[in-house]
Short mmCIF file of C-alpha atoms in Angstrom, two decimals:
data_model
loop_
_atom_site.label_atom_id
_atom_site.label_comp_id
_atom_site.label_asym_id
_atom_site.label_seq_id
_atom_site.Cartn_x
_atom_site.Cartn_y
_atom_site.Cartn_z
CA MET A 469 -35.90 137.95 -57.33
CA LYS A 470 -33.14 139.47 -55.21
CA SER A 471 -33.83 140.42 -51.60
CA VAL A 472 -33.40 144.00 -50.42
CA ALA A 473 -30.27 142.96 -48.51
CA GLU A 474 -28.65 141.55 -51.66
CA ASP A 475 -28.92 144.94 -53.38
CA SER A 476 -27.78 146.93 -50.34
CA LEU A 477 -24.33 147.96 -49.17
CA PRO A 478 -23.61 147.62 -45.44
CA LYS A 479 -23.36 150.61 -43.15
CA LEU A 480 -23.34 148.78 -39.82
CA ILE A 481 -20.87 145.88 -39.52
CA VAL A 482 -21.35 143.78 -36.39
CA GLY A 483 -18.98 141.16 -35.01
CA LEU A 484 -20.48 138.82 -32.41
CA GLY A 485 -18.74 137.53 -29.31
CA ASN A 486 -18.65 137.66 -25.53
CA PRO A 487 -16.88 140.55 -23.75
CA GLY A 488 -14.09 140.08 -21.22
CA LYS A 489 -10.72 138.34 -20.98
CA LYS A 490 -12.37 135.05 -20.01
CA TYR A 491 -13.78 134.70 -23.52
CA GLN A 492 -10.90 136.19 -25.46
CA ASP A 493 -9.68 133.90 -28.28
CA THR A 494 -12.62 131.51 -27.91
CA ARG A 495 -14.31 130.11 -31.01
CA HIS A 496 -17.53 131.98 -30.20
CA ASN A 497 -15.56 135.24 -30.47
CA ILE A 498 -14.36 134.89 -34.05
CA GLY A 499 -16.70 137.76 -35.01
CA PHE A 500 -14.86 140.03 -32.56
CA MET A 501 -11.53 138.92 -34.05
CA VAL A 502 -12.60 139.94 -37.54
CA LEU A 503 -13.79 143.35 -36.31
CA ASP A 504 -10.51 143.89 -34.46
CA GLN A 505 -8.61 143.15 -37.67
CA LEU A 506 -10.79 145.58 -39.64
CA ALA A 507 -10.29 148.33 -37.07
CA ASN A 508 -6.55 147.64 -36.96
CA GLU A 509 -6.28 148.11 -40.73
CA TRP A 510 -7.83 151.55 -40.34
CA SER A 511 -5.75 152.37 -37.23
CA ALA A 512 -9.04 152.82 -35.40
CA SER A 513 -9.95 152.03 -31.79
CA PHE A 514 -13.29 150.96 -30.38
CA HIS A 515 -14.80 153.11 -27.66
CA ASP A 516 -17.26 151.71 -25.15
CA ASP A 517 -20.74 153.18 -25.34
CA LYS A 518 -22.37 151.98 -22.12
CA LYS A 519 -25.69 153.62 -22.96
CA ARG A 520 -25.98 151.53 -26.11
CA LYS A 521 -24.17 148.50 -24.66
CA ALA A 522 -21.59 148.34 -27.42
CA GLY A 523 -18.04 149.10 -28.36
CA TRP A 524 -18.07 150.86 -31.71
CA VAL A 525 -15.96 152.94 -34.06
CA LYS A 526 -16.69 154.77 -37.31
CA CYS A 527 -14.36 154.05 -40.24
CA GLU A 528 -15.19 156.27 -43.22
CA ASN A 529 -18.98 155.81 -43.51
CA TYR A 530 -19.01 152.36 -41.91
CA ILE A 531 -19.76 151.70 -38.26
CA LEU A 532 -18.03 148.69 -36.69
CA VAL A 533 -19.80 147.29 -33.63
CA LYS A 534 -18.90 144.76 -30.93
CA PRO A 535 -21.79 144.24 -28.47
CA LEU A 536 -20.79 144.58 -24.82
CA THR A 537 -23.67 142.35 -23.77
CA TYR A 538 -23.16 138.63 -23.62
CA MET A 539 -23.83 136.75 -26.84
CA ASN A 540 -27.45 135.90 -26.06
CA GLU A 541 -28.33 139.61 -25.69
CA SER A 542 -26.42 140.92 -28.72
CA GLY A 543 -29.60 142.32 -30.22
CA GLN A 544 -29.87 144.95 -27.48
CA ALA A 545 -26.67 146.62 -28.66
CA VAL A 546 -27.34 146.19 -32.37
CA GLY A 547 -30.85 147.59 -32.06
CA LYS A 548 -29.71 150.62 -30.07
CA ILE A 549 -26.79 151.45 -32.37
CA ALA A 550 -28.89 150.98 -35.51
CA ALA A 551 -31.61 153.27 -34.12
CA PHE A 552 -29.08 155.91 -33.01
CA HIS A 553 -27.44 156.07 -36.45
CA LYS A 554 -30.74 155.64 -38.34
CA ILE A 555 -29.58 152.46 -40.06
CA GLU A 556 -32.11 150.09 -41.62
CA PRO A 557 -31.90 146.32 -41.00
CA HIS A 558 -30.97 145.62 -44.65
CA GLU A 559 -27.90 147.85 -44.12
CA VAL A 560 -26.60 145.60 -41.32
CA LEU A 561 -23.96 142.89 -41.79
CA VAL A 562 -23.43 140.44 -38.91
CA ILE A 563 -20.29 138.29 -38.58
CA TYR A 564 -20.38 135.20 -36.38
CA ASP A 565 -19.23 131.62 -35.82
CA ASP A 566 -20.85 128.55 -37.35
CA MET A 567 -20.22 124.97 -36.21
CA ASP A 568 -21.73 123.58 -39.41
CA LEU A 569 -18.79 124.94 -41.41
CA ASP A 570 -15.23 123.70 -41.08
CA LEU A 571 -12.60 126.11 -39.83
CA GLY A 572 -11.40 128.13 -42.81
CA ARG A 573 -14.74 128.10 -44.62
CA LEU A 574 -17.11 131.05 -44.78
CA ARG A 575 -20.60 131.67 -46.10
CA ILE A 576 -22.33 134.91 -46.99
CA ARG A 577 -26.10 135.06 -46.74
CA ALA A 578 -28.62 137.80 -47.46
CA GLU A 579 -31.14 136.89 -44.77
CA GLY A 580 -32.71 133.94 -42.98
CA SER A 581 -33.36 132.30 -39.63
CA ALA A 582 -31.00 132.24 -36.67
CA GLY A 583 -29.96 128.67 -37.45
CA GLY A 584 -29.59 127.89 -33.75
CA HIS A 585 -27.26 130.84 -33.05
CA ASN A 586 -28.48 132.71 -29.97
CA GLY A 587 -26.72 135.96 -30.85
CA VAL A 588 -28.40 136.09 -34.24
CA ARG A 589 -31.73 135.12 -32.67
CA SER A 590 -31.43 138.12 -30.34
CA ILE A 591 -30.66 140.46 -33.25
CA ILE A 592 -33.69 139.20 -35.17
CA SER A 593 -35.82 139.87 -32.10
CA HIS A 594 -34.57 143.43 -31.58
CA LEU A 595 -34.52 144.46 -35.26
CA GLY A 596 -37.92 142.85 -35.77
CA THR A 597 -36.86 141.12 -38.98
CA GLN A 598 -34.63 138.40 -40.42
CA ARG A 599 -33.76 140.61 -43.39
CA PHE A 600 -30.17 141.54 -42.59
CA SER A 601 -27.05 140.05 -44.14
CA ARG A 602 -24.65 137.64 -42.46
CA LEU A 603 -21.10 136.41 -42.83
CA ARG A 604 -20.69 133.03 -41.13
CA LEU A 605 -17.22 131.75 -40.27
CA GLY A 606 -16.67 128.07 -39.74
CA ILE A 607 -15.32 126.77 -36.43
CA GLY A 608 -16.15 123.08 -36.97
CA ARG A 609 -17.54 120.78 -34.32
CA GLY A 610 -14.43 119.18 -32.89
CA PHE A 611 -14.80 116.52 -30.21
CA ASN A 612 -16.97 118.61 -27.88
CA GLU A 613 -20.15 119.74 -29.58
CA GLY A 614 -22.25 122.59 -28.28
CA ILE A 615 -21.32 125.10 -25.60
CA GLY A 616 -18.09 123.37 -24.60
CA HIS A 617 -16.76 123.68 -28.13
CA VAL A 618 -17.81 127.26 -28.90
CA LEU A 619 -16.51 128.55 -25.55
CA GLY A 620 -13.24 126.67 -25.94
CA LYS A 621 -10.16 128.47 -27.22
CA PHE A 622 -8.62 127.73 -30.58
CA CYS A 623 -5.82 125.22 -30.11
CA GLN A 624 -2.31 125.80 -31.40
CA ASP A 625 -2.69 123.66 -34.52
CA GLU A 626 -5.77 125.70 -35.50
CA ARG A 627 -4.04 129.08 -35.30
CA SER A 628 -2.71 129.15 -38.86
CA GLU A 629 -6.11 128.30 -40.35
CA LEU A 630 -7.78 130.80 -38.02
CA GLU A 631 -5.53 133.62 -39.22
CA LYS A 632 -6.28 132.73 -42.84
CA SER A 633 -10.00 132.66 -42.07
CA ILE A 634 -9.91 136.12 -40.50
CA LYS A 635 -8.00 137.55 -43.47
CA GLU A 636 -10.47 135.92 -45.87
CA ALA A 637 -13.39 137.41 -43.92
CA VAL A 638 -11.84 140.88 -44.06
CA LEU A 639 -11.45 140.56 -47.82
CA ALA A 640 -15.05 139.36 -48.12
CA ILE A 641 -16.34 142.33 -46.13
CA GLY A 642 -14.42 144.72 -48.37
CA TYR A 643 -15.83 142.99 -51.42
CA ILE A 644 -19.37 143.22 -50.04
CA ALA A 645 -18.90 146.93 -49.34
CA GLU A 646 -17.55 147.58 -52.83
CA LYS A 647 -19.45 145.18 -55.09
CA GLY A 648 -22.54 144.27 -53.09
CA LEU A 649 -23.74 141.13 -51.37
CA SER A 650 -24.85 139.21 -54.44
CA ALA A 651 -21.46 139.51 -56.14
CA ALA A 652 -19.69 138.61 -52.89
CA MET A 653 -21.80 135.48 -52.46
CA THR A 654 -20.88 134.34 -55.96
CA LYS A 655 -17.19 134.92 -55.31
CA PHE A 656 -16.67 133.77 -51.72
CA ASN A 657 -19.30 131.07 -51.22
CA ALA A 658 -17.89 128.98 -54.04
CA SER A 659 -14.55 128.09 -52.48
CA PRO A 660 -12.52 128.74 -49.32
CA LYS A 661 -9.77 130.00 -51.63
CA ALA A 662 -12.05 132.16 -53.78
CA SER A 663 -10.23 135.39 -52.95
CA LYS A 664 -6.70 134.05 -53.48
CA ASN A 665 -6.13 136.35 -56.46
CA LYS A 666 -7.38 139.44 -54.65
CA SER A 667 -4.55 141.60 -53.31
CA THR A 668 -4.32 141.71 -49.53
CA GLN A 669 -2.67 145.13 -49.82
CA GLN A 670 -5.98 146.75 -50.75
CA LYS A 671 -7.86 148.60 -48.04
CA SER A 672 -10.52 146.32 -46.59
CA LEU A 673 -13.30 148.91 -46.70
CA PRO A 674 -13.67 151.23 -49.70
CA LYS A 675 -14.89 154.77 -49.26
CA ASN A 676 -18.66 154.97 -49.22
CA ASP A 677 -20.42 158.12 -50.36
CA ASN A 678 -23.90 156.84 -49.47
#
């Protein structure tokens, strides 16, 4: 039986990361990088909402969100934005880094535990449920596991694979928004090159009349 999230289309798309120049381009901020690319494709700019502790922008009927809290408190922003826009947890898609996947790999998931990710753990706490979808982007483990690795910046020889990963994630988000989570999992979880035949000229987010 499919979960509610698998049959739902996202309305709130969240990229996780830490705010500030100190953390810019770090592995932990790959969720922010994907959101920046999405906004750039729509010529949109994030505005800071201090009351709700988030930078967000509306593109068509999708709301893109970057929490202004630090990673461990991401749920504060997600919970406030979701409540303000009357968005249900199963309509939320969260994008974040995963050390258990190699750089360039991604995984789409309908729901589940935090898997050791503090940002996701915070979102679960504030939404009161694990039933929201996720897009995990691999950053590998490198030589320094744990906090030293995730807060380290991508090195020069990783840049090409990073750019490909961000583009792949943008395509996956567009596919989720258009076809649904279940179809996207079948397509993108199978192979890191699963979307190679999908045109990159297509708008990343289709219009949503929901």
